Coordinates of C-alpha atoms and ligand atoms in Angstrom, one line a residue:
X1 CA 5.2 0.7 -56.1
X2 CA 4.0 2.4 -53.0
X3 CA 0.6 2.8 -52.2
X4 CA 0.1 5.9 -50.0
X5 CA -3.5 5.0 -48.4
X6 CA -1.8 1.5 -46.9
X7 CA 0.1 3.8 -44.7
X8 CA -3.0 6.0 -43.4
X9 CA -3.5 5.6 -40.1
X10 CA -6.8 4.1 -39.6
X11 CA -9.3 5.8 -37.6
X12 CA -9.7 4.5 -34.2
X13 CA -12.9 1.8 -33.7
X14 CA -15.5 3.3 -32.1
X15 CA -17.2 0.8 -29.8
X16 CA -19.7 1.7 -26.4
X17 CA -18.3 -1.4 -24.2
X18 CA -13.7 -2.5 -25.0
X19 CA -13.1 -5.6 -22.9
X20 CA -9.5 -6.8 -23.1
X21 CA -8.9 -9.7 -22.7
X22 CA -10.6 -13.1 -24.3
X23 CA -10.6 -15.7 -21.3
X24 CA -12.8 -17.2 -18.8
X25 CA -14.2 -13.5 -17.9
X26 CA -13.9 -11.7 -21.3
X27 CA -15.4 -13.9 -22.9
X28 CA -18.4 -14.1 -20.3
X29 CA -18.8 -10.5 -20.3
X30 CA -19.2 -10.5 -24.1
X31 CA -21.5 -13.6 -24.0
X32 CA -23.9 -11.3 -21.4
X33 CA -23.5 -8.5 -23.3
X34 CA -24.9 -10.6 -26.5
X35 CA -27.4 -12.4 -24.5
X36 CA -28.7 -9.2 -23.6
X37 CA -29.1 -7.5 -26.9
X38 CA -26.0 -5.5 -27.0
X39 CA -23.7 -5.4 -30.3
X40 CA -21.6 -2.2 -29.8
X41 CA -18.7 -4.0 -28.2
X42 CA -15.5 -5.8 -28.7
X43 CA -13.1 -7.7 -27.1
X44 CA -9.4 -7.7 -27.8
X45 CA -7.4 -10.3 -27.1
X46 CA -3.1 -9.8 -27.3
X47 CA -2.7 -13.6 -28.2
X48 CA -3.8 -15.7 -31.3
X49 CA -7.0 -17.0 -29.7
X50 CA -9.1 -16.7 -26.8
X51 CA -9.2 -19.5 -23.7
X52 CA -6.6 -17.3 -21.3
X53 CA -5.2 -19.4 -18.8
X54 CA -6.3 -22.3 -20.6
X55 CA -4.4 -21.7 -23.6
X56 CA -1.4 -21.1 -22.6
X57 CA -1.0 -23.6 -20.7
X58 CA -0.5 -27.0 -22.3
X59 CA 2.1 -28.9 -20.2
X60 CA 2.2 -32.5 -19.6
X61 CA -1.1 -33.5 -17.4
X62 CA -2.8 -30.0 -17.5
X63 CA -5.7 -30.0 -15.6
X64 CA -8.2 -28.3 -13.4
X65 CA -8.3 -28.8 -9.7
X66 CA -12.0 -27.8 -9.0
X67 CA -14.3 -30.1 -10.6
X68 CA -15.5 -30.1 -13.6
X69 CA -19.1 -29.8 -13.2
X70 CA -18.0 -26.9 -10.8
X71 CA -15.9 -25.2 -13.5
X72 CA -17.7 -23.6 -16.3
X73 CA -20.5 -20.9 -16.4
X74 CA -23.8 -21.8 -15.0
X75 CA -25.1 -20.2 -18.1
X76 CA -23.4 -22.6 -20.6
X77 CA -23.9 -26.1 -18.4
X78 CA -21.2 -28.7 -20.0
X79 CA -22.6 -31.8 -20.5
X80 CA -19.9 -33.8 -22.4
X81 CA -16.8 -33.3 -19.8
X82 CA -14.8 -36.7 -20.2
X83 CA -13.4 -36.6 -16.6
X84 CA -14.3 -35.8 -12.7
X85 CA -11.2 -33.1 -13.3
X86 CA -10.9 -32.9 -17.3
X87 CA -7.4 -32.1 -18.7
X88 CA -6.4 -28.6 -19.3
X89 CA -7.1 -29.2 -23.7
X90 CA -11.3 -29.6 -23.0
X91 CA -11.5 -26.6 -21.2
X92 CA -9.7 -24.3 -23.3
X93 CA -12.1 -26.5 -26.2
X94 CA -15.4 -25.4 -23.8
X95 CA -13.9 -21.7 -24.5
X96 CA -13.7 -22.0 -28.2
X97 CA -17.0 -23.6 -28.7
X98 CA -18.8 -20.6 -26.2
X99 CA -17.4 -18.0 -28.3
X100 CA -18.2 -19.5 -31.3
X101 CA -21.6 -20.3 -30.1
X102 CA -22.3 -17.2 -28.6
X103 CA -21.4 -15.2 -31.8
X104 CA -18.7 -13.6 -30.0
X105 CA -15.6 -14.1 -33.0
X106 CA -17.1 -11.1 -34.6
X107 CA -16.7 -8.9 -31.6
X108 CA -12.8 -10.8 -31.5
X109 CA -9.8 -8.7 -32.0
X110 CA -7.1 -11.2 -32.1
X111 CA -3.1 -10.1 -31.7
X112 CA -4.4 -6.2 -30.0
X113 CA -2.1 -6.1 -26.8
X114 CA -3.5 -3.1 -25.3
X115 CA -0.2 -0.9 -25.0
X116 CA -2.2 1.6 -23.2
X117 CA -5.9 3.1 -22.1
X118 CA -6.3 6.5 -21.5
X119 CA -9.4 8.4 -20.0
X120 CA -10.0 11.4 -21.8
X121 CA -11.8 13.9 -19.7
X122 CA -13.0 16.0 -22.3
X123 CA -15.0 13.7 -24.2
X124 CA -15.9 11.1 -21.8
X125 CA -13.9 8.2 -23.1
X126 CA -11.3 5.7 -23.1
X127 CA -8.7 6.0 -26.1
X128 CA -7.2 2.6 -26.5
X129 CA -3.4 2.1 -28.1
X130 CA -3.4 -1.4 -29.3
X131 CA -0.7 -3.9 -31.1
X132 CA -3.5 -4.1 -33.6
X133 CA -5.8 -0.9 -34.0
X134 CA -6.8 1.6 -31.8
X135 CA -10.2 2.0 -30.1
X136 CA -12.2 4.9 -28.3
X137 CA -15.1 3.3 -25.8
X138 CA -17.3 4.8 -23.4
X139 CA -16.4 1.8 -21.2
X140 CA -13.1 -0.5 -20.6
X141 CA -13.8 -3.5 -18.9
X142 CA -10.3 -4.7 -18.0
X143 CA -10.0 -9.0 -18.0
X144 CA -6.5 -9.4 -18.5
X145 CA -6.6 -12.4 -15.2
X146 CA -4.4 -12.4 -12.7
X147 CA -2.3 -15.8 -13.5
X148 CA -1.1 -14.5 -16.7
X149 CA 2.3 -13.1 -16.9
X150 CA 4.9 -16.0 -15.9
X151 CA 7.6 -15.5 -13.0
X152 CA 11.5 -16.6 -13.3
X153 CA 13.2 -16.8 -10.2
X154 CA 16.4 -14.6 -9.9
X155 CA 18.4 -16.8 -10.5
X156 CA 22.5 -16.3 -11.3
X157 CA 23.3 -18.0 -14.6
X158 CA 20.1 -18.8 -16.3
X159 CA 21.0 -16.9 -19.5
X160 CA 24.3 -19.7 -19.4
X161 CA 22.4 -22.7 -19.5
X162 CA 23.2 -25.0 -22.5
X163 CA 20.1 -27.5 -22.1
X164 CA 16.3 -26.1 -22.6
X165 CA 14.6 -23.7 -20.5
X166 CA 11.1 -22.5 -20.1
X167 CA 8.4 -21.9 -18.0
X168 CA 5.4 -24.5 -17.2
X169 CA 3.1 -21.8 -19.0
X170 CA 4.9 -21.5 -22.1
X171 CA 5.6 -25.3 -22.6
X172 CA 8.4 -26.4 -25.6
X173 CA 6.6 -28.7 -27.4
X174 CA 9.5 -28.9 -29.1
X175 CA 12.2 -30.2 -26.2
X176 CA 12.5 -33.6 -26.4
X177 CA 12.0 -35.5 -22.9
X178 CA 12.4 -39.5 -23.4
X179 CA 16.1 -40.2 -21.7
X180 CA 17.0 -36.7 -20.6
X181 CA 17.8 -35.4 -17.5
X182 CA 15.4 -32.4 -16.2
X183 CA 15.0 -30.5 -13.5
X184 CA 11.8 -29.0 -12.3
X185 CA 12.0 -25.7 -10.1
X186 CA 9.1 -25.3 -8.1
X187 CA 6.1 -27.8 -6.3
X188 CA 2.8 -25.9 -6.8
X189 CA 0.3 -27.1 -8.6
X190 CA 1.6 -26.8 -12.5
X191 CA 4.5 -28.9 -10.5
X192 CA 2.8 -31.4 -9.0
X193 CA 0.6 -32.6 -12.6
X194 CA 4.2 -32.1 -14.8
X195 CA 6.4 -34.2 -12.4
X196 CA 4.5 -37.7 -12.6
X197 CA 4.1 -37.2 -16.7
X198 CA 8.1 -36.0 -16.7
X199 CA 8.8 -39.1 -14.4
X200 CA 7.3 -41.6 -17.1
X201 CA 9.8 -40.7 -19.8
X202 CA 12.8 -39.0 -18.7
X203 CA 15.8 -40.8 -17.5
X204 CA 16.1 -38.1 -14.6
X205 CA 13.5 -35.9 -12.9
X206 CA 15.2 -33.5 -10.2
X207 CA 12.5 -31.3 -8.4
X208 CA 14.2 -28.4 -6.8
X209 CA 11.1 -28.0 -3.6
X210 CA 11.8 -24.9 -1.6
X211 CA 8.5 -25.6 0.2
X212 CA 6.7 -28.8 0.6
X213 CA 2.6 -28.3 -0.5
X214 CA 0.1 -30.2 1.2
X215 CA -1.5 -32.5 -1.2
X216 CA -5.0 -34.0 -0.6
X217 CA -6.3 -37.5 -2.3
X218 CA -7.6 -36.2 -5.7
X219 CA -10.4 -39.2 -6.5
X220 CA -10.7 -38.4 -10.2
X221 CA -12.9 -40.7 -12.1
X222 CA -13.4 -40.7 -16.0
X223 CA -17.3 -40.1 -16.9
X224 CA -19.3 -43.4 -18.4
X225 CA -20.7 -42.6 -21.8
X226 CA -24.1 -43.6 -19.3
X227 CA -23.4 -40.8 -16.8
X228 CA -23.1 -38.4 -19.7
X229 CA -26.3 -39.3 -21.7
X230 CA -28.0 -39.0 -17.9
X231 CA -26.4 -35.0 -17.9
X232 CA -27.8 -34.7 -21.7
X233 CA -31.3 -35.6 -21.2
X234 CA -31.5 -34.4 -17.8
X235 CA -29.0 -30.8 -17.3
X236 CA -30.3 -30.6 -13.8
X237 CA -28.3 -33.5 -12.5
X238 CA -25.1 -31.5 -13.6
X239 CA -26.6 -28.3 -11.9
X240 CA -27.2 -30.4 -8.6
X241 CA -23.5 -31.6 -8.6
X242 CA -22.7 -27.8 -9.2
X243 CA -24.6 -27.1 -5.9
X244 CA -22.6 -29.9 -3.8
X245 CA -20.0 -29.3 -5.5
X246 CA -19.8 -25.1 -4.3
X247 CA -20.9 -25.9 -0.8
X248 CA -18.6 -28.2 -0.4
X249 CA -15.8 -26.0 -1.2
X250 CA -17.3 -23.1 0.8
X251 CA -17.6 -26.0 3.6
X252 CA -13.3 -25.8 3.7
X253 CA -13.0 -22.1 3.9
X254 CA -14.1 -22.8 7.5
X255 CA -10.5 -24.2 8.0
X256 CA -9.3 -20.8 6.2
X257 CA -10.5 -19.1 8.7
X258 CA -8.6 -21.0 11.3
X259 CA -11.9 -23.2 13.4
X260 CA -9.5 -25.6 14.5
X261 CA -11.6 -28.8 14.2
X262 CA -12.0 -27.7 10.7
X263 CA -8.1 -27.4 10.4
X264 CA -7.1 -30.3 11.8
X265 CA -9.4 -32.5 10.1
X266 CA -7.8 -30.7 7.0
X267 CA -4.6 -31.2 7.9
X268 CA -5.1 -34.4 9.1
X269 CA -6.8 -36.1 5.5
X270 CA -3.8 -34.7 3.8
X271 CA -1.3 -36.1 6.5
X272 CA -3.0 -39.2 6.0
X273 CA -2.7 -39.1 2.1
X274 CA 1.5 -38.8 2.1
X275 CA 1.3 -41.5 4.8
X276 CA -0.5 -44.1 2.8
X277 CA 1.7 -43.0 -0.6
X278 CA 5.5 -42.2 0.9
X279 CA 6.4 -45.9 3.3
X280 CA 10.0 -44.1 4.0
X281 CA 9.8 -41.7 6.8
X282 CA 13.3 -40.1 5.5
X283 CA 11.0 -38.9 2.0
X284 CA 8.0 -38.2 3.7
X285 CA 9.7 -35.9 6.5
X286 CA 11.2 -34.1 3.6
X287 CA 7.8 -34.1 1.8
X288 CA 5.9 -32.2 4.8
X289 CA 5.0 -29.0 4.9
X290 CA 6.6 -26.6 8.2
X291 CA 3.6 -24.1 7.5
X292 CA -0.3 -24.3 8.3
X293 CA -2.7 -26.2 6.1
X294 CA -4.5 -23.8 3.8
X295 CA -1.7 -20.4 3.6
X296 CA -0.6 -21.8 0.2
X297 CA -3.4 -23.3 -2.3
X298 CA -3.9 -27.2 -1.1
X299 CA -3.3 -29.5 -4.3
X300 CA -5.0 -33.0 -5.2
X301 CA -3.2 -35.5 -6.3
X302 CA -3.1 -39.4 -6.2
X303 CA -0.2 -39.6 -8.8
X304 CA 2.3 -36.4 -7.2
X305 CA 3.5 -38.5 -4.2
X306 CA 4.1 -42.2 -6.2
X307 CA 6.4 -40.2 -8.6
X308 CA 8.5 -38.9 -5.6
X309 CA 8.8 -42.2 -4.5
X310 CA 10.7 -43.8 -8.0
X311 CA 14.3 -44.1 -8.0
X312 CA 15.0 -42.2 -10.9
X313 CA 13.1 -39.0 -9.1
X314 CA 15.1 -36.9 -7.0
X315 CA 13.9 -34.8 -4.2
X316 CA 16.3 -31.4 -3.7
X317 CA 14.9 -29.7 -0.3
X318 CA 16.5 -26.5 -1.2
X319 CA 15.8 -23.7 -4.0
X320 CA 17.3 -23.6 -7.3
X321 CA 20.1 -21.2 -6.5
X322 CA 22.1 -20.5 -9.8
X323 CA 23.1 -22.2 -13.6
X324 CA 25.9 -22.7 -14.6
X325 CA 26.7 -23.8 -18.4
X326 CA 24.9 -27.8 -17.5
X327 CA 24.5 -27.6 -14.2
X328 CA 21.7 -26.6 -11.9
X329 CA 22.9 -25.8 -8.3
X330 CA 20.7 -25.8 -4.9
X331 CA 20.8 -23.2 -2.0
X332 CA 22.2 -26.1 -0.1
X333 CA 25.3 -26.7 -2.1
X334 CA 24.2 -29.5 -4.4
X335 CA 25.0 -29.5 -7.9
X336 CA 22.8 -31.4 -10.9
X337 CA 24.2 -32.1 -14.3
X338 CA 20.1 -31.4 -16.6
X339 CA 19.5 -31.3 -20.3
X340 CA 16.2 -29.5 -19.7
X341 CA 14.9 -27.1 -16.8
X342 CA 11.3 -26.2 -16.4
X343 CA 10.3 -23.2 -14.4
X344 CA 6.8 -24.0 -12.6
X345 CA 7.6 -21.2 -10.6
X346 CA 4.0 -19.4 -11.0
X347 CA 3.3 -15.5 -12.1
X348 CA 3.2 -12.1 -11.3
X349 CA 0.8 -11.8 -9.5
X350 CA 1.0 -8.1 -6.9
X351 CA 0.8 -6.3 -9.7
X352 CA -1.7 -6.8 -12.7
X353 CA -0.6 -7.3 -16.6
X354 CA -3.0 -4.0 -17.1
X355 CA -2.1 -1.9 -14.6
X356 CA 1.0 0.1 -15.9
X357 CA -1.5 0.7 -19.1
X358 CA -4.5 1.7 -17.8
X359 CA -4.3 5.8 -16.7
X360 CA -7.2 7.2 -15.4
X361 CA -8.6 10.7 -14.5
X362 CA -5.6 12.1 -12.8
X363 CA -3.1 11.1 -15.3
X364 CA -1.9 8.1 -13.4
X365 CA -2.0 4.5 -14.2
X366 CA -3.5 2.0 -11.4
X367 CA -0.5 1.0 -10.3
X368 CA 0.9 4.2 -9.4
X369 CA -3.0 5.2 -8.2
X370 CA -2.1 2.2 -5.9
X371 CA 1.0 2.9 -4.9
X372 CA 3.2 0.4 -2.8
X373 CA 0.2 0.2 -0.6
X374 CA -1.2 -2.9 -3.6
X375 CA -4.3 -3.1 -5.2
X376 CA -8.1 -2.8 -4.1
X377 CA -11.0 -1.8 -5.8
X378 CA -14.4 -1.3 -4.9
X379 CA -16.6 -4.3 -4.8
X380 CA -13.1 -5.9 -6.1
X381 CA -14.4 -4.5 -9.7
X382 CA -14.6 -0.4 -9.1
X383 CA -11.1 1.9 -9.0
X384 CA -11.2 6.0 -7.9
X385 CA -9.9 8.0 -10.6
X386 CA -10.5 5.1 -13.1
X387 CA -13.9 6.6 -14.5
X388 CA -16.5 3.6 -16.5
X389 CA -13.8 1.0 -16.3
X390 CA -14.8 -2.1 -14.4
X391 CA -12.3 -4.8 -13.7
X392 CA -12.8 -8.4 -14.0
X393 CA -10.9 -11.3 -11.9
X394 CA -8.3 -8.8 -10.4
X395 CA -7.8 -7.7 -6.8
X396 CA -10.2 -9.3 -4.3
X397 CA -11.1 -12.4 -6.5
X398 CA -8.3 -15.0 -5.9
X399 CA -10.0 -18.2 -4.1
X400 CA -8.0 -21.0 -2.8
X401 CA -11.3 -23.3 -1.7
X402 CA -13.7 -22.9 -5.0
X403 CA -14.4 -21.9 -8.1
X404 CA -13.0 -18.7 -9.7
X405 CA -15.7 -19.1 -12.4
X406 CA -18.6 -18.3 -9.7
X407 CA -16.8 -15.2 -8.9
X408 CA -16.2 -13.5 -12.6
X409 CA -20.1 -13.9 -13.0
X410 CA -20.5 -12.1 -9.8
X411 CA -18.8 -9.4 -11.1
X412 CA -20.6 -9.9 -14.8
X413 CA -23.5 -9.3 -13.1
X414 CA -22.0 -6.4 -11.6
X415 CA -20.9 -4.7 -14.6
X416 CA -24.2 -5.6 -16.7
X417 CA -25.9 -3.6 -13.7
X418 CA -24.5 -1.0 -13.6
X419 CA -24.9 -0.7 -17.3
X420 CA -28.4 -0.7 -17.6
X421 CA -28.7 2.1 -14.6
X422 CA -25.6 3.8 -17.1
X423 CA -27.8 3.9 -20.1
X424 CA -31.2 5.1 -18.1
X425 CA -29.5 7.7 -16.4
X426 CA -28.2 9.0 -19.6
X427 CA -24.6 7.3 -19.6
X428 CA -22.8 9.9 -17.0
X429 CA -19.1 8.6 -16.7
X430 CA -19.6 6.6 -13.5
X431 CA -16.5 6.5 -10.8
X432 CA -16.2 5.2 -6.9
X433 CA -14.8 7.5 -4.4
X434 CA -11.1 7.3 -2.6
X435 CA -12.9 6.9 0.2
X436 CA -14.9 4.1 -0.9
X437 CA -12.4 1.7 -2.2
X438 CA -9.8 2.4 0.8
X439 CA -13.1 0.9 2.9
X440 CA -13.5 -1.9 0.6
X441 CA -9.9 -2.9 0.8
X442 CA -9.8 -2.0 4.8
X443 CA -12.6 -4.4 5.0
X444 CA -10.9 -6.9 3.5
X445 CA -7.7 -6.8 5.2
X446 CA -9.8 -7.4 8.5
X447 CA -11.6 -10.6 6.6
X448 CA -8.1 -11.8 5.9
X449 CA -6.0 -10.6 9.0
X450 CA -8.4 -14.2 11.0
X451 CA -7.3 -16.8 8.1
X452 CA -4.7 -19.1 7.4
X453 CA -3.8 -17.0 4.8
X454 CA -2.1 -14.6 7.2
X455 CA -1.7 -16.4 10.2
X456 CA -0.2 -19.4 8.7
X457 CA 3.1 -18.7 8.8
X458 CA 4.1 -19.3 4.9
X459 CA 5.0 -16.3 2.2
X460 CA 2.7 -16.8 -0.7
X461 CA 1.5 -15.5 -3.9
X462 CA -1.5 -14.5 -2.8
X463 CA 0.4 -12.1 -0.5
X464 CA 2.0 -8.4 -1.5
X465 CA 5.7 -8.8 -1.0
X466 CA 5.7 -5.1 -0.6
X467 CA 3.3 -4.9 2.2
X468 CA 2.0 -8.5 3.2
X469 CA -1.7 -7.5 2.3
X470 CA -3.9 -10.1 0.8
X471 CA -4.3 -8.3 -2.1
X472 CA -5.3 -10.6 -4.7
X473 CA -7.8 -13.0 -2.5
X474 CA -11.2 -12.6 -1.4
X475 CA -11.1 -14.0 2.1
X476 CA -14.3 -15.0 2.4
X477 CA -17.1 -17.9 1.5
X478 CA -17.4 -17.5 -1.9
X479 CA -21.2 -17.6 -1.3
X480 CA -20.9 -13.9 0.6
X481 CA -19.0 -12.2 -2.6
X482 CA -22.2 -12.6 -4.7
X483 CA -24.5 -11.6 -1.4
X484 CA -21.8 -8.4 -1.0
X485 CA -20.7 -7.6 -4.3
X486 CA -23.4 -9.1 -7.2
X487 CA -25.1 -5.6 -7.4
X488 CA -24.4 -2.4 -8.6
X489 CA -25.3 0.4 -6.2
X490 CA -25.4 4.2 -7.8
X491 CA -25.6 5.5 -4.6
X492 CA -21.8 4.7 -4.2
X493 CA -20.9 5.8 -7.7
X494 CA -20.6 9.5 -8.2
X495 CA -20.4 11.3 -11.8
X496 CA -16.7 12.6 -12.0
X497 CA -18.5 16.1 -12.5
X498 CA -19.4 15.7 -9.0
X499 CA -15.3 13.6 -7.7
X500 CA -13.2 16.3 -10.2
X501 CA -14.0 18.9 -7.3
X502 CA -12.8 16.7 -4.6
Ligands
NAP601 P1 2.9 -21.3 -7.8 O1 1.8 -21.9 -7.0 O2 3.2 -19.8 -7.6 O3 4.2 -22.1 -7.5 C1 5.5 -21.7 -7.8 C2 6.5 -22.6 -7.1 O4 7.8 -22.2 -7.5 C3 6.4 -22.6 -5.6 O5 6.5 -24.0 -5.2 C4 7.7 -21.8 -5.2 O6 8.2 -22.2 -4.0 C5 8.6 -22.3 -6.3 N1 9.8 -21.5 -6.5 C6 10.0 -20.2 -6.9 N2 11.3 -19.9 -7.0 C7 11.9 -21.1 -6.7 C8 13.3 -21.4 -6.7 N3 14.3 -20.5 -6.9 N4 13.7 -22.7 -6.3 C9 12.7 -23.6 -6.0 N5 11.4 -23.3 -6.1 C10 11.0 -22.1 -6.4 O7 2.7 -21.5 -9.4 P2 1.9 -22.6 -10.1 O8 2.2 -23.9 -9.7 O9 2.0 -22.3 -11.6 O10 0.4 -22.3 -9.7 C11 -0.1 -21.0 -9.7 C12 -1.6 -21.0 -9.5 O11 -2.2 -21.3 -10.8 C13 -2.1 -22.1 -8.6 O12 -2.0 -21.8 -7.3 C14 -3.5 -22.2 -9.1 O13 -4.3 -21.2 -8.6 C15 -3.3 -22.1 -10.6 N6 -3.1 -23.4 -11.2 C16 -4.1 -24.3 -11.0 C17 -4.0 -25.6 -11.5 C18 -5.0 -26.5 -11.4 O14 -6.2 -26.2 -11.3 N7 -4.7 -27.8 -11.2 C19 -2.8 -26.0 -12.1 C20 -1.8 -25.0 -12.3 C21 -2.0 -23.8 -11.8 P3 7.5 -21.5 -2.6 O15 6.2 -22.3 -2.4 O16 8.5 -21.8 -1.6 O17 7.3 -20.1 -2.9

């Protein structure tokens, strides 16, 4: 029997305010919005549930390298964090239970990938092709992150390989580890808290390191039940740990930006730490970094460099060059019979997952609007041509010294802004100029042309491959992007009335 009104196709969902994407900054943006009385919004999420980064991934030692305290929003103080730097599984929890608490799973569109946005001129709006419905909002708030999509290498022969394969961020639960052989490709930080869990059970652990990191001393330490009733009764002991917490990470962007006592007593505690944990100088020459402290992220561990040091651990100095049936095979000739292969080899990150699906005012998506030139936006939230969208944790966000959660409620704050001047002014579709964000992301090429970044003679991802910019980073104290880019200003946003004449 066929029922001919199941295959009517349903009227698009009007909503005033679409955010995609249900992590850390979707899901703040639609806790602000709430706070703040609005209901006319939802946020679509293309996975099963919300938590972002923080669900997806779920390998062996997860965690967070900025501490805890440090790393949630400072509207939604966590009280009950079990460790200095919890595992990965509490913070995606902390997620859940905000979006819960905040009445947010009504707004929740679960399994929408958002195929494409369009700006229609005519009406004002953005028509919104999902997986899961289609929507029409007066404005798209785009928090898709920027460490989402996972990155293979190119490597010959992967599609060969008879053992497991997969990526650190899409972890197979399912692969059996106790007494196998596995190779880990790659030694950034999803690396360096797999390797010392893989090294407990598997007979084997090969790590393929095509550049040593630097690795500072990590001093975790769990939290007593007495510590936590003190941050119940009392939130603003957790608030003042927030505070030395941030400065003390705005404190190390000093060595960013290349003050060479700064760097060297950088350099040096981390020097220090893979003295005191590697006795053979053979490892520990093979385990330093030829690059400046600080141009790839600095990891913390006090488990990373022990690990290297068992017998059963072996250090290959060379990339993972090709597969081949079982084997794995280095740039320098060395070949590794593995029954499992995990890819911590990071994500695409020059290019966002929204930008081939977001098409703005002249009929081109972002990253054609960008070009091979990279991304920039105004105030890192605010793109020419893309009227009333706002973008959250894209380009000008990343942070290598502090916490990314500070900036996406910079740019909350932004966006709720500019909203209230939107719906006072009589909601005029609100855009930046060309000129505008080409001086926003001149400025920030100057910022980042003095750090370590640039001048620190590694490639990584926080660089453009196409062009070497900084695209992704904000090089600057974290402190200076709520100072420079907290407010909405509507003298620099024009009506597209006024920019279709340009
Ligand atoms: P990543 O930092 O991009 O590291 C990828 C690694 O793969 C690099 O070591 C890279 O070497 C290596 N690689 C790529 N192709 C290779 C090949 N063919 N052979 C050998 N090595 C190869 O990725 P990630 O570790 O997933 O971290 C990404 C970001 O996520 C971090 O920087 C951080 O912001 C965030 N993160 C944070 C935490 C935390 O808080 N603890 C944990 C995980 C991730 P090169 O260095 O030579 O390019």
């Amino acid at each position: 029997m066929s029922d001919s009104s199941t295959h009517q196709p349903q009227a698009p969902r009007e909503v005033e305010i679409l955010i995609v994407g249900a992590g850390f900054s979707g899901l703040g943006m639609g806790i602000q919005l709430r706070r703040q009385g609005h209901e006319s919004f939802a946020v679509i999420e293309r996975a099963d549930d919300v938590g972002g980064s923080w669900r997806d991934n779920t390998y062996p030692g997860v965690a967070c390298d900025v501490p805890s305290p440090l790393y949630s929003y400072s509207f939604r103080i966590n009280t009950e964090w079990s460790r200095m730097y919890s595992p990965g599984g509490e913070i995606w929890d902390y997620l859940r239970d905000a979006a819960r608490e905040e009445g947010i799973e009504p707004h929740l569109v679960l399994g929408a990938d958002m195929l494409e946005a369009k700006w229609d001129a005519e009406t004002g709006r953005w028509f919104v092709h999902t997986s899961n419905g289609d929507f029409v909002s007066e404005i798209l708030v785009s928090a898709t992150g920027h460490l989402t999509d996972v990155k293979f290498p190119d490597v010959p022969g992967l599609d060969t390989f008879r053992g497991s394969l997969f990526h650190s961020a899409r972890w197979d639960h399912g692969t059996p580890l106790d007494g196998k052989r596995v190779g880990v490709v790659g030694t950034g930080a999803s690396a360096l808290q797999i390797i010392p869990e893989l090294a407990e059970v598997a007979t084997e652990v090969v790590v393929f390191q095509r550049s040593a990191p630097y690795v500072r001393p990590r001093r975790d330490r769990a939290f007593s039940e007495s510590d936590k009733q003190l941050f119940r009764r009392d939130e603003t002991t957790v608030r003042e740990m927030r505070e030395v917490l941030f400065w003390g990470g705005d404190y190390n962007f000093a060595a960013r930006r290349l003050l060479p006592s700064f760097l060297a007593e950088a350099r040096a505690m981390a020097l220090r730490h893979l003295e005191n944990q590697v006795p053979d100088p053979e490892l520990r020459a093979k385990l330093t970094p030829n690059y400046e402290i600080g141009c790839k992220r600095i990891l913390a561990s006090d488990v990373y460099y022990p690990a290297m040091t068992r017998p059963h651990v072996r250090l290959e100095t060379s990339a993972l060059a090709a597969v081949d049936d079982t084997k794995a095979v280095s740039a320098a000739g060395s070949e590794y019979e593995l029954d499992v292969l995990v890819f911590a080899t990071g994500f695409e990150t020059y290019d966002l997952p929204s930008s081939r699906r977001i098409v703005g005012r002249r009929g081109q998506n972002l990253a054609e609007h960008w070009g091979d030139n990279g991304m920039q936006a105004y105030d890192s939230v605010a793109v020419a041509g893309f009227p009333n969208l706002f973008m959250l944790n894209g380009p000008g966000t990343s942070l290598g010294h502090n916490s990314l959660i500070y900036m996406i409620e910079t740019q909350v704050d932004h966006v709720m802004g500019a909203l209230d001047w939107w719906r006072a002014s009589g909601r005029p579709p609100l855009e930046v100029s060309q000129d505008s964000e080409e001086a926003f992301g001149r400025e920030l090429d100057r910022r980042a042309a003095g750090t370590v970044l640039l001048q620190g003679g590694c490639s990584s991802w926080y660089l453009d491959p196409r062009n070497g910019r900084a695209t992704l980073s904000w090089p600057d104290f974290a402190h200076r992007f709520r100072d420079e880019c907290a407010t909405f200003d509507p003298a620099v946003y024009a009506s597209t009335k006024v920019l279709a004449g340009e």
